Coordinates of C-alpha atoms and ligand atoms in Angstrom, one line a residue:
M1339 CA 138.0 -56.0 84.6
T1340 CA 135.4 -54.2 86.7
S1341 CA 131.8 -54.8 87.5
T1342 CA 130.8 -52.1 85.1
D1343 CA 131.3 -54.7 82.4
N1344 CA 127.9 -56.3 82.2
H1345 CA 128.7 -59.3 80.0
I1346 CA 128.3 -62.6 82.0
R1347 CA 130.6 -65.3 80.7
I1348 CA 128.9 -68.6 80.7
F1349 CA 131.3 -71.4 81.6
D1350 CA 129.7 -74.8 80.9
T1351 CA 131.0 -77.8 82.8
T1352 CA 128.5 -80.4 81.7
L1353 CA 131.4 -82.4 80.2
R1354 CA 133.5 -82.3 83.4
D1355 CA 131.4 -81.7 86.6
G1356 CA 128.3 -83.0 84.8
E1357 CA 130.0 -86.2 83.8
Q1358 CA 131.1 -86.7 87.4
S1359 CA 127.4 -87.6 88.3
P1360 CA 127.2 -91.3 88.9
G1361 CA 125.8 -92.9 85.7
A1362 CA 126.4 -89.9 83.4
T1363 CA 129.4 -91.3 81.6
M1364 CA 129.7 -90.1 78.0
T1365 CA 131.6 -91.6 75.1
L1366 CA 134.2 -89.5 73.1
E1367 CA 131.8 -89.0 70.2
E1368 CA 129.0 -87.9 72.6
K1369 CA 131.3 -85.4 74.2
I1370 CA 132.3 -84.0 70.9
Q1371 CA 128.7 -83.7 69.9
I1372 CA 127.7 -81.8 73.0
A1373 CA 130.8 -79.6 72.7
E1374 CA 130.0 -78.7 69.1
L1375 CA 126.5 -77.6 70.1
L1376 CA 127.7 -75.6 73.1
D1377 CA 130.3 -73.8 70.9
D1378 CA 127.6 -73.2 68.3
M1379 CA 125.1 -71.7 70.9
G1380 CA 127.6 -69.1 72.1
I1381 CA 129.0 -70.6 75.3
D1382 CA 132.0 -68.6 76.3
I1383 CA 134.0 -71.4 78.0
I1384 CA 133.6 -75.1 77.7
E1385 CA 135.2 -77.2 80.4
A1386 CA 135.8 -80.3 78.3
G1387 CA 137.2 -82.6 81.0
F1388 CA 139.9 -83.6 83.4
P1389 CA 142.8 -84.6 81.2
I1390 CA 144.9 -86.4 83.9
A1391 CA 141.9 -88.6 84.9
S1392 CA 142.4 -91.1 82.0
N1393 CA 143.7 -91.4 78.4
G1394 CA 140.0 -91.2 77.3
D1395 CA 139.5 -87.9 79.1
F1396 CA 142.8 -86.5 77.7
E1397 CA 141.7 -87.5 74.2
A1398 CA 138.3 -86.0 74.6
V1399 CA 139.7 -82.6 75.8
S1400 CA 142.2 -82.5 73.0
M1401 CA 139.8 -83.4 70.3
I1402 CA 137.3 -80.9 71.5
A1403 CA 140.1 -78.3 71.7
E1404 CA 141.1 -79.1 68.1
R1405 CA 137.6 -78.7 66.8
S1406 CA 136.6 -75.7 68.8
K1407 CA 135.6 -72.5 67.0
N1408 CA 134.7 -69.6 69.3
S1409 CA 134.6 -71.1 72.8
V1410 CA 137.5 -71.1 75.1
I1411 CA 138.3 -74.8 75.9
A1412 CA 139.3 -75.5 79.5
G1413 CA 141.0 -78.5 81.0
L1414 CA 140.8 -79.2 84.8
A1415 CA 143.9 -79.9 86.8
R1416 CA 144.5 -80.5 90.5
A1417 CA 147.3 -78.5 92.1
I1418 CA 149.8 -81.1 91.0
P1419 CA 152.5 -80.5 88.4
E1420 CA 151.6 -83.6 86.3
D1421 CA 148.0 -82.6 86.2
I1422 CA 148.8 -79.1 85.0
E1423 CA 151.3 -80.3 82.4
R1424 CA 148.6 -82.7 81.0
A1425 CA 145.9 -80.1 81.0
G1426 CA 148.2 -77.7 79.1
Q1427 CA 148.9 -80.4 76.5
A1428 CA 145.2 -81.2 76.1
V1429 CA 144.1 -77.7 75.4
K1430 CA 147.0 -76.6 73.3
K1431 CA 145.3 -77.1 70.0
A1432 CA 142.3 -74.9 70.9
N1433 CA 142.0 -71.5 69.3
R1434 CA 141.7 -70.3 72.9
G1435 CA 142.7 -72.7 75.7
R1436 CA 142.5 -72.4 79.4
I1437 CA 144.0 -74.3 82.3
H1438 CA 141.7 -74.5 85.3
T1439 CA 143.6 -75.5 88.4
F1440 CA 142.1 -75.9 91.9
V1441 CA 143.1 -76.6 95.5
S1442 CA 141.1 -77.0 98.7
T1443 CA 141.1 -74.0 101.0
S1444 CA 138.6 -74.8 103.8
P1445 CA 139.9 -76.0 107.3
I1446 CA 137.9 -79.2 107.0
H1447 CA 139.5 -80.1 103.7
L1448 CA 143.0 -79.0 104.8
Q1449 CA 142.9 -81.0 108.0
H1450 CA 141.2 -84.2 106.9
Q1451 CA 141.8 -84.5 103.2
M1452 CA 145.0 -82.6 102.3
K1453 CA 146.8 -82.7 105.7
K1454 CA 148.4 -79.3 104.9
T1455 CA 148.8 -76.0 106.7
E1456 CA 147.5 -72.7 105.3
D1457 CA 151.1 -71.6 104.5
E1458 CA 151.7 -74.8 102.6
V1459 CA 148.5 -74.2 100.6
L1460 CA 149.6 -70.7 99.7
E1461 CA 153.0 -72.1 98.5
I1462 CA 151.2 -74.7 96.4
I1463 CA 149.0 -72.0 94.8
K1464 CA 152.1 -69.9 94.0
K1465 CA 153.9 -72.9 92.3
T1466 CA 151.0 -74.3 90.4
V1467 CA 149.6 -71.1 89.1
T1468 CA 153.1 -70.1 88.0
Q1469 CA 153.5 -73.4 86.2
A1470 CA 150.1 -73.0 84.5
R1471 CA 150.8 -69.5 83.5
N1472 CA 154.1 -70.5 81.9
L1473 CA 152.1 -72.9 79.7
I1474 CA 149.2 -70.7 78.7
D1475 CA 148.0 -67.1 79.1
D1476 CA 144.5 -68.0 80.3
V1477 CA 144.6 -69.5 83.8
E1478 CA 141.7 -70.0 86.1
W1479 CA 142.2 -70.8 89.8
S1480 CA 139.6 -72.2 92.1
G1481 CA 139.5 -72.5 95.9
M1482 CA 137.7 -75.7 96.5
D1483 CA 135.1 -75.4 99.3
A1484 CA 135.6 -71.7 99.3
T1485 CA 132.3 -71.0 101.0
R1486 CA 133.4 -72.8 104.1
T1487 CA 136.8 -71.1 104.2
S1488 CA 137.7 -68.2 106.4
V1489 CA 137.4 -65.0 104.4
D1490 CA 140.8 -63.8 105.4
F1491 CA 142.5 -66.9 104.2
L1492 CA 140.5 -67.0 101.0
C1493 CA 141.5 -63.4 100.3
K1494 CA 145.2 -64.4 100.8
C1495 CA 144.7 -67.4 98.4
C1496 CA 143.1 -65.2 95.8
E1497 CA 145.9 -62.6 96.1
V1498 CA 148.6 -65.2 95.6
A1499 CA 146.8 -66.7 92.6
I1500 CA 146.4 -63.3 91.0
K1501 CA 149.9 -62.3 91.7
Y1502 CA 151.3 -65.4 90.0
G1503 CA 149.1 -65.1 86.9
A1504 CA 145.5 -66.3 87.4
T1505 CA 143.2 -64.4 85.1
T1506 CA 139.9 -65.8 86.5
I1507 CA 139.3 -66.6 90.2
N1508 CA 136.5 -69.1 90.8
I1509 CA 134.7 -69.3 94.1
P1510 CA 133.1 -72.7 94.4
D1511 CA 130.3 -73.5 96.8
T1512 CA 131.5 -77.1 96.5
V1513 CA 129.0 -78.6 98.9
G1514 CA 126.1 -76.4 98.1
Y1515 CA 126.0 -74.9 101.6
A1516 CA 125.8 -71.1 101.0
I1517 CA 122.6 -69.0 100.9
P1518 CA 122.3 -66.1 98.5
R1519 CA 123.0 -63.3 101.0
E1520 CA 126.2 -65.0 102.2
F1521 CA 127.4 -65.7 98.7
H1522 CA 126.7 -62.2 97.6
N1523 CA 128.6 -60.8 100.6
L1524 CA 131.5 -63.2 100.0
I1525 CA 132.0 -62.0 96.4
K1526 CA 131.5 -58.4 97.4
T1527 CA 134.2 -58.7 100.1
L1528 CA 136.7 -60.5 97.8
K1529 CA 136.2 -57.7 95.2
E1530 CA 136.8 -55.1 97.8
K1531 CA 139.6 -56.6 99.8
V1532 CA 141.7 -58.7 97.4
S1533 CA 144.5 -56.7 95.8
G1534 CA 144.5 -57.1 92.1
A1535 CA 140.8 -57.9 92.1
D1536 CA 140.1 -55.3 89.4
E1537 CA 142.4 -57.1 87.0
I1538 CA 140.6 -60.4 86.9
I1539 CA 137.2 -62.0 86.5
F1540 CA 135.5 -63.5 89.6
S1541 CA 133.5 -66.6 88.9
T1542 CA 130.7 -68.6 90.6
H1543 CA 130.5 -72.3 90.8
C1544 CA 127.5 -73.3 92.9
H1545 CA 126.3 -76.7 93.7
N1546 CA 122.6 -77.4 94.3
D1547 CA 122.4 -79.4 97.5
L1548 CA 119.9 -76.9 99.0
G1549 CA 118.3 -76.1 95.7
L1550 CA 120.1 -72.7 95.8
A1551 CA 122.7 -73.0 93.0
V1552 CA 121.0 -70.6 90.5
A1553 CA 120.0 -68.1 93.2
N1554 CA 123.6 -68.1 94.6
S1555 CA 125.1 -67.7 91.1
L1556 CA 122.9 -64.7 90.4
A1557 CA 123.6 -63.2 93.8
G1558 CA 127.3 -63.6 93.0
V1559 CA 126.8 -61.8 89.7
E1560 CA 125.0 -58.9 91.5
A1561 CA 128.0 -58.6 93.8
G1562 CA 130.4 -58.4 90.8
A1563 CA 131.2 -61.9 89.6
R1564 CA 131.3 -62.0 85.8
Q1565 CA 131.5 -65.7 85.0
I1566 CA 129.0 -68.3 86.0
E1567 CA 129.9 -72.0 86.0
C1568 CA 126.9 -74.2 85.2
T1569 CA 125.7 -77.3 83.4
I1570 CA 122.9 -78.2 81.0
N1571 CA 119.9 -79.5 83.0
G1572 CA 121.9 -78.8 86.2
L1573 CA 123.8 -82.0 85.8
G1574 CA 126.7 -82.5 88.2
E1575 CA 128.0 -84.1 91.4
R1576 CA 125.2 -85.0 93.9
A1577 CA 122.3 -82.6 93.5
G1578 CA 124.2 -81.0 90.5
N1579 CA 125.4 -77.6 89.5
A1580 CA 123.5 -74.4 88.7
A1581 CA 121.4 -75.1 85.6
L1582 CA 122.7 -73.2 82.5
E1583 CA 119.2 -72.8 81.0
E1584 CA 118.0 -71.3 84.3
V1585 CA 120.7 -68.7 84.8
V1586 CA 120.7 -67.7 81.1
M1587 CA 116.9 -67.3 80.9
A1588 CA 116.7 -65.5 84.3
I1589 CA 119.2 -63.0 83.0
N1590 CA 117.4 -62.7 79.7
T1591 CA 113.9 -62.5 81.1
R1592 CA 114.6 -60.2 84.0
S1593 CA 116.9 -57.7 82.4
D1594 CA 115.0 -55.0 84.3
A1595 CA 116.2 -56.4 87.6
L1596 CA 119.4 -58.0 86.4
P1597 CA 121.1 -55.6 84.0
F1598 CA 123.5 -58.1 82.5
G1599 CA 123.7 -60.0 79.2
T1600 CA 125.1 -63.3 77.9
K1601 CA 126.1 -64.4 74.4
V1602 CA 124.0 -67.5 74.5
D1603 CA 121.6 -68.2 71.6
T1604 CA 118.7 -69.2 73.8
K1605 CA 116.8 -70.8 70.9
K1606 CA 119.3 -73.7 71.2
I1607 CA 118.6 -74.3 74.9
L1608 CA 115.9 -77.0 74.5
R1609 CA 118.0 -78.8 71.9
A1610 CA 121.0 -78.9 74.3
S1611 CA 118.8 -80.1 77.1
K1612 CA 117.4 -82.9 75.1
L1613 CA 120.8 -83.9 73.7
V1614 CA 122.4 -84.1 77.2
S1615 CA 119.4 -86.0 78.6
A1616 CA 119.5 -88.4 75.7
I1617 CA 123.2 -89.0 75.9
T1618 CA 123.4 -89.4 79.7
S1619 CA 120.0 -91.0 80.0
F1620 CA 119.2 -88.6 82.8
P1621 CA 115.5 -87.8 82.4
V1622 CA 114.5 -84.1 82.7
Q1623 CA 111.9 -83.7 85.5
Y1624 CA 108.5 -82.7 84.0
N1625 CA 108.2 -79.5 85.9
K1626 CA 111.8 -78.5 85.6
A1627 CA 112.2 -74.8 85.0
I1628 CA 112.7 -73.8 81.4
V1629 CA 113.2 -77.2 79.8
G1630 CA 110.7 -79.5 81.6
K1631 CA 107.9 -81.0 79.5
N1632 CA 105.3 -78.9 81.5
A1633 CA 107.3 -75.7 81.6
F1634 CA 105.1 -74.1 79.0
A1635 CA 102.0 -76.3 79.4
H1636 CA 98.8 -74.6 80.7
E1637 CA 96.3 -77.1 82.2
S1638 CA 93.8 -75.2 84.3
G1639 CA 90.8 -73.6 82.6
I1640 CA 91.6 -70.1 84.0
H1641 CA 95.1 -70.2 82.7
Q1642 CA 94.1 -71.5 79.3
D1643 CA 91.5 -68.8 79.1
G1644 CA 94.1 -66.1 79.9
M1645 CA 96.6 -67.6 77.4
L1646 CA 94.0 -67.5 74.6
K1647 CA 93.4 -63.8 75.3
N1648 CA 97.0 -62.8 75.7
S1649 CA 99.9 -65.2 76.2
Q1650 CA 101.6 -62.8 78.5
T1651 CA 98.9 -63.4 81.1
Y1652 CA 100.6 -66.5 82.3
E1653 CA 103.8 -66.7 80.3
I1654 CA 106.9 -64.7 81.3
M1655 CA 108.9 -65.9 78.3
S1656 CA 107.9 -67.4 75.0
P1657 CA 108.3 -71.1 74.3
E1658 CA 110.0 -70.0 71.0
S1659 CA 112.7 -68.2 72.9
I1660 CA 114.1 -71.6 74.2
G1661 CA 113.6 -73.3 70.8
L1662 CA 110.2 -74.9 71.6
K1663 CA 108.0 -75.1 68.6
E1664 CA 104.4 -76.4 68.3
S1665 CA 104.6 -80.2 68.2
S1666 CA 104.0 -80.7 64.5
L1667 CA 103.0 -83.6 62.4
V1668 CA 106.2 -84.4 60.6
M1669 CA 106.0 -86.9 57.8
G1670 CA 104.6 -90.2 56.9
K1671 CA 106.0 -93.2 55.2
H1672 CA 106.1 -91.4 51.8
S1673 CA 108.4 -88.7 53.0
G1674 CA 111.7 -88.7 51.3
R1675 CA 115.3 -88.3 52.3
H1676 CA 115.4 -84.6 51.4
A1677 CA 112.4 -83.8 53.7
F1678 CA 113.9 -85.9 56.5
R1679 CA 117.2 -84.0 56.2
E1680 CA 115.4 -80.7 56.3
K1681 CA 113.4 -81.8 59.4
L1682 CA 116.6 -82.8 61.1
A1683 CA 118.2 -79.5 60.4
D1684 CA 115.1 -77.8 61.7
L1685 CA 115.4 -79.7 64.9
G1686 CA 119.1 -78.8 65.2
Y1687 CA 120.8 -82.1 64.1
V1688 CA 123.6 -82.3 61.6
L1689 CA 124.5 -85.9 61.0
G1690 CA 127.3 -87.4 59.0
N1691 CA 126.4 -89.6 56.0
N1692 CA 126.4 -93.0 57.8
A1693 CA 124.5 -91.7 60.8
F1694 CA 122.0 -90.0 58.5
Q1695 CA 121.4 -93.2 56.5
D1696 CA 120.8 -95.2 59.7
A1697 CA 118.5 -92.6 61.1
F1698 CA 116.6 -92.4 57.8
E1699 CA 116.1 -96.2 57.8
R1700 CA 114.8 -96.2 61.3
F1701 CA 112.5 -93.3 60.5
K1702 CA 111.1 -95.3 57.6
A1703 CA 110.6 -98.3 59.8
L1704 CA 108.9 -96.1 62.4
A1705 CA 106.6 -94.5 59.8
D1706 CA 105.5 -97.9 58.7
K1707 CA 104.4 -98.8 62.2
K1708 CA 103.2 -95.5 63.5
K1709 CA 100.4 -93.4 61.9
N1710 CA 101.6 -90.0 63.1
V1711 CA 105.3 -89.3 63.4
Y1712 CA 105.9 -86.2 65.5
D1713 CA 109.0 -84.1 66.2
E1714 CA 109.5 -85.8 69.5
D1715 CA 109.5 -89.2 67.7
I1716 CA 112.2 -88.0 65.4
M1717 CA 114.3 -86.6 68.2
A1718 CA 114.0 -89.8 70.2
L1719 CA 115.0 -91.8 67.2
V1720 CA 118.0 -89.7 66.3
D1721 CA 119.2 -89.4 69.9
D1722 CA 119.0 -93.2 70.1
E1723 CA 121.1 -93.4 66.9
I1724 CA 123.7 -91.0 68.3
A1725 CA 123.8 -92.9 71.6
S1726 CA 124.6 -96.2 70.0
S1727 CA 126.8 -95.2 67.0
T1728 CA 130.0 -96.5 68.6
D1729 CA 128.7 -99.4 70.5
R1730 CA 130.6 -102.7 70.7
L1731 CA 127.4 -104.7 71.2
K1732 CA 124.6 -103.8 68.7
F1733 CA 121.1 -105.0 68.7
N1734 CA 120.1 -107.1 65.7
S1735 CA 116.8 -108.9 66.1
L1736 CA 114.4 -110.2 68.8
I1737 CA 111.6 -112.7 69.1
V1738 CA 109.7 -112.9 72.3
H1739 CA 107.2 -115.3 73.8
A1740 CA 105.1 -113.5 76.5
G1741 CA 101.7 -113.7 78.1
T1742 CA 100.0 -115.9 80.7
E1743 CA 101.3 -119.2 79.2
G1744 CA 104.8 -119.5 80.5
P1745 CA 107.6 -119.9 80.4
Q1746 CA 108.3 -116.4 78.9
S1747 CA 111.3 -116.6 76.6
A1748 CA 113.3 -114.5 74.2
E1749 CA 115.5 -115.2 71.3
L1750 CA 118.0 -112.4 70.7
V1751 CA 120.6 -111.7 68.1
I1752 CA 123.4 -109.3 68.9
D1753 CA 126.3 -108.1 66.8
V1754 CA 129.3 -108.5 69.1
D1755 CA 132.4 -106.7 67.7
G1756 CA 131.0 -107.3 64.2
K1757 CA 129.9 -111.0 64.6
L1758 CA 126.3 -112.0 65.0
V1759 CA 125.6 -114.1 68.1
K1760 CA 122.1 -115.7 68.8
K1761 CA 120.8 -117.0 72.2
K1762 CA 117.5 -118.1 73.6
S1763 CA 116.7 -117.7 77.3
T1764 CA 113.7 -117.9 79.6
G1765 CA 113.0 -115.4 82.4
D1766 CA 110.5 -114.1 84.9
G1767 CA 108.6 -112.2 82.3
P1768 CA 109.8 -111.1 78.8
V1769 CA 112.1 -108.3 79.9
D1770 CA 113.9 -110.6 82.3
A1771 CA 114.2 -113.2 79.5
I1772 CA 115.8 -110.6 77.2
F1773 CA 118.2 -109.4 79.8
N1774 CA 119.1 -113.1 80.4
C1775 CA 119.9 -113.5 76.7
I1776 CA 122.3 -110.5 76.9
K1777 CA 124.0 -112.0 79.9
A1778 CA 124.3 -115.4 78.1
I1779 CA 125.8 -113.8 75.0
F1780 CA 128.1 -111.4 76.9
P1781 CA 128.6 -112.6 80.4
H1782 CA 129.0 -109.8 83.0
Q1783 CA 128.5 -109.1 86.7
A1784 CA 126.6 -105.8 86.6
S1785 CA 123.4 -105.4 88.7
L1786 CA 120.3 -103.5 87.5
P1787 CA 119.3 -100.8 89.9
L1788 CA 116.9 -99.1 87.5
Y1789 CA 114.6 -100.1 84.7
Q1790 CA 112.1 -97.4 83.6
V1791 CA 109.6 -96.9 80.8
Q1792 CA 107.8 -93.8 79.6
A1793 CA 105.9 -92.8 76.4
V1794 CA 107.5 -90.4 74.0
T1795 CA 104.2 -89.0 72.7
E1796 CA 100.5 -89.8 73.3
G1797 CA 98.5 -92.7 71.8
T1798 CA 98.8 -96.5 72.0
D1799 CA 101.2 -96.5 69.0
A1800 CA 103.6 -94.1 70.9
Q1801 CA 107.2 -95.0 71.1
A1802 CA 108.3 -96.3 74.5
E1803 CA 111.4 -94.7 75.9
V1804 CA 113.3 -97.1 78.2
S1805 CA 116.1 -96.2 80.6
V1806 CA 118.3 -98.9 82.1
K1807 CA 120.9 -98.3 84.8
L1808 CA 123.7 -100.8 85.4
E1809 CA 126.1 -100.9 88.3
D1810 CA 129.4 -102.8 88.5
N1811 CA 132.0 -102.3 91.2
G1812 CA 131.1 -98.8 92.1
V1813 CA 130.7 -97.7 88.4
S1814 CA 127.3 -97.0 87.1
T1815 CA 126.1 -96.2 83.6
T1816 CA 122.7 -95.5 82.2
G1817 CA 121.4 -96.4 78.7
R1818 CA 118.3 -95.5 76.9
S1819 CA 116.4 -96.3 73.8
A1820 CA 113.0 -95.6 72.1
D1821 CA 110.9 -97.9 70.0
T1822 CA 107.2 -98.6 69.4
D1823 CA 108.0 -102.0 70.8
T1824 CA 108.8 -101.7 74.5
L1825 CA 110.7 -105.0 74.5
V1826 CA 112.9 -103.9 71.6
A1827 CA 113.6 -100.6 73.4
S1828 CA 114.4 -102.5 76.6
A1829 CA 117.0 -104.7 74.8
R1830 CA 118.6 -101.7 73.1
A1831 CA 118.6 -99.6 76.3
Y1832 CA 120.3 -102.5 78.3
L1833 CA 122.9 -102.8 75.5
N1834 CA 123.5 -99.1 75.5
A1835 CA 124.2 -99.1 79.3
L1836 CA 126.4 -102.1 78.9
N1837 CA 128.4 -100.6 76.1
K1838 CA 129.0 -97.5 78.3
L1839 CA 130.1 -99.7 81.2
L1840 CA 132.7 -101.4 78.9
I1841 CA 134.0 -97.9 77.9
V1842 CA 134.3 -96.8 81.5
K1843 CA 136.1 -100.0 82.5
E1844 CA 138.5 -99.7 79.6
R1845 CA 139.1 -96.0 80.5
N1846 CA 139.8 -96.9 84.2
A1847 CA 142.0 -99.9 83.4
Ligands
KIV550 O1 132.8 -78.1 93.1 C1 134.0 -77.8 93.0 O2 134.6 -77.3 93.9 C2 134.6 -78.1 91.7 C3 136.0 -77.5 91.5 C4 136.9 -78.5 90.9 C5 135.9 -76.2 90.8 O3 134.0 -78.7 90.9
ZN551 ZN1 131.8 -78.7 91.2

């Protein structure tokens, strides 16, 4: 494959590197839902997980593989025979599967983490790539911490990986250290010096510690890389990975300067961003490029004036191109099932019968309380439903005593594994009282490092979107929920985070 091929393969690792962000744990159903959307929107390769990490991870990768349509499904493996075997099993039901195996190459990793010599690493690459290639035709090899590795040694590693069957060579900037010029030169040098380079695809995998992940990825592409590894909303270890929406829209918008193309249906970008944000409870920063709430908002008079005359005065891409439509009044309490289903389809949701029924009932309840129901309300409501569909602990009802005449108290009923349990507690304010009820019903040790509330839309009858982060023994999870009643949303969000914590603990057990 040569750099005359201008198709850039988009490799999404939201479900693997993204899930490695502290607090971004996803359930099996949530991962499947994200994978289906990614497949649908034309993502070339979906890294579905790290199959050796746990039975839950293995199950997620194999179920995503089994349901995959067009995307290649990749499973990650360390340079260890058991990892590679497990990754091979997990992706085997995919129409097109890939084993992605990696080993550290930098002196700092070799000396302190791996305690191996360069020759030993070359031998490991030979053995593990051979093993992977005996299991599957599509093998990706990554040199971890490649940007802090000597170029000569990295060239040797790539050569061995290619010789023994790797079809994609990934160059991770694992610690987000590179600057665009360096990263460009690195890919260019590898393409020139590595024998066999013309037969494979070079890939970028840039972390965002210096805020350069997207710039480095594009610099890599200009130097001849033809795959970009990235995540929705830039989720990922520490400061995250290159944001998928940013690399795709940069390539789309600046085709004059970047003569490349992707297969991504950009109209599904906003939907993917919202889904990942809802599932992980990681909010999207208001001024985030492409998908932030303000990315297409024009506040100053001069900008508004220009926009009214010609949108191109201040807009380099259209809101529609990422799937952003005018916020529209949806329906009221008289809207029926059919209209609701159509609206969901319009917003990009396809729900099974039970999930649809639950969402419809919540919509009706919302329409009873709230005069104007907007698209954002529907999305918050359905995302909430998706986030809680497999929970062990489900919210049932809540009565709260709040205000200046204390003590503030709450009476909460939760469905615990199918059985209703009621508890009354007091607290330092109503939210504290609710959380004390949950602790009384389901005792646990987790601490609460974050409790956050924001409005979904404008107006005093707006839904409150609450995010709750829980931490227990080094594991953290985030839950979210939206409701016109902030206290109900708080209870649901806490339960959502707690349910995720239970899943992670079970997975790690
Ligand atoms: O950042 C990194 O080096 C990785 C590898 C596993 C590809 O995520
Ligand atoms: Zn990474």
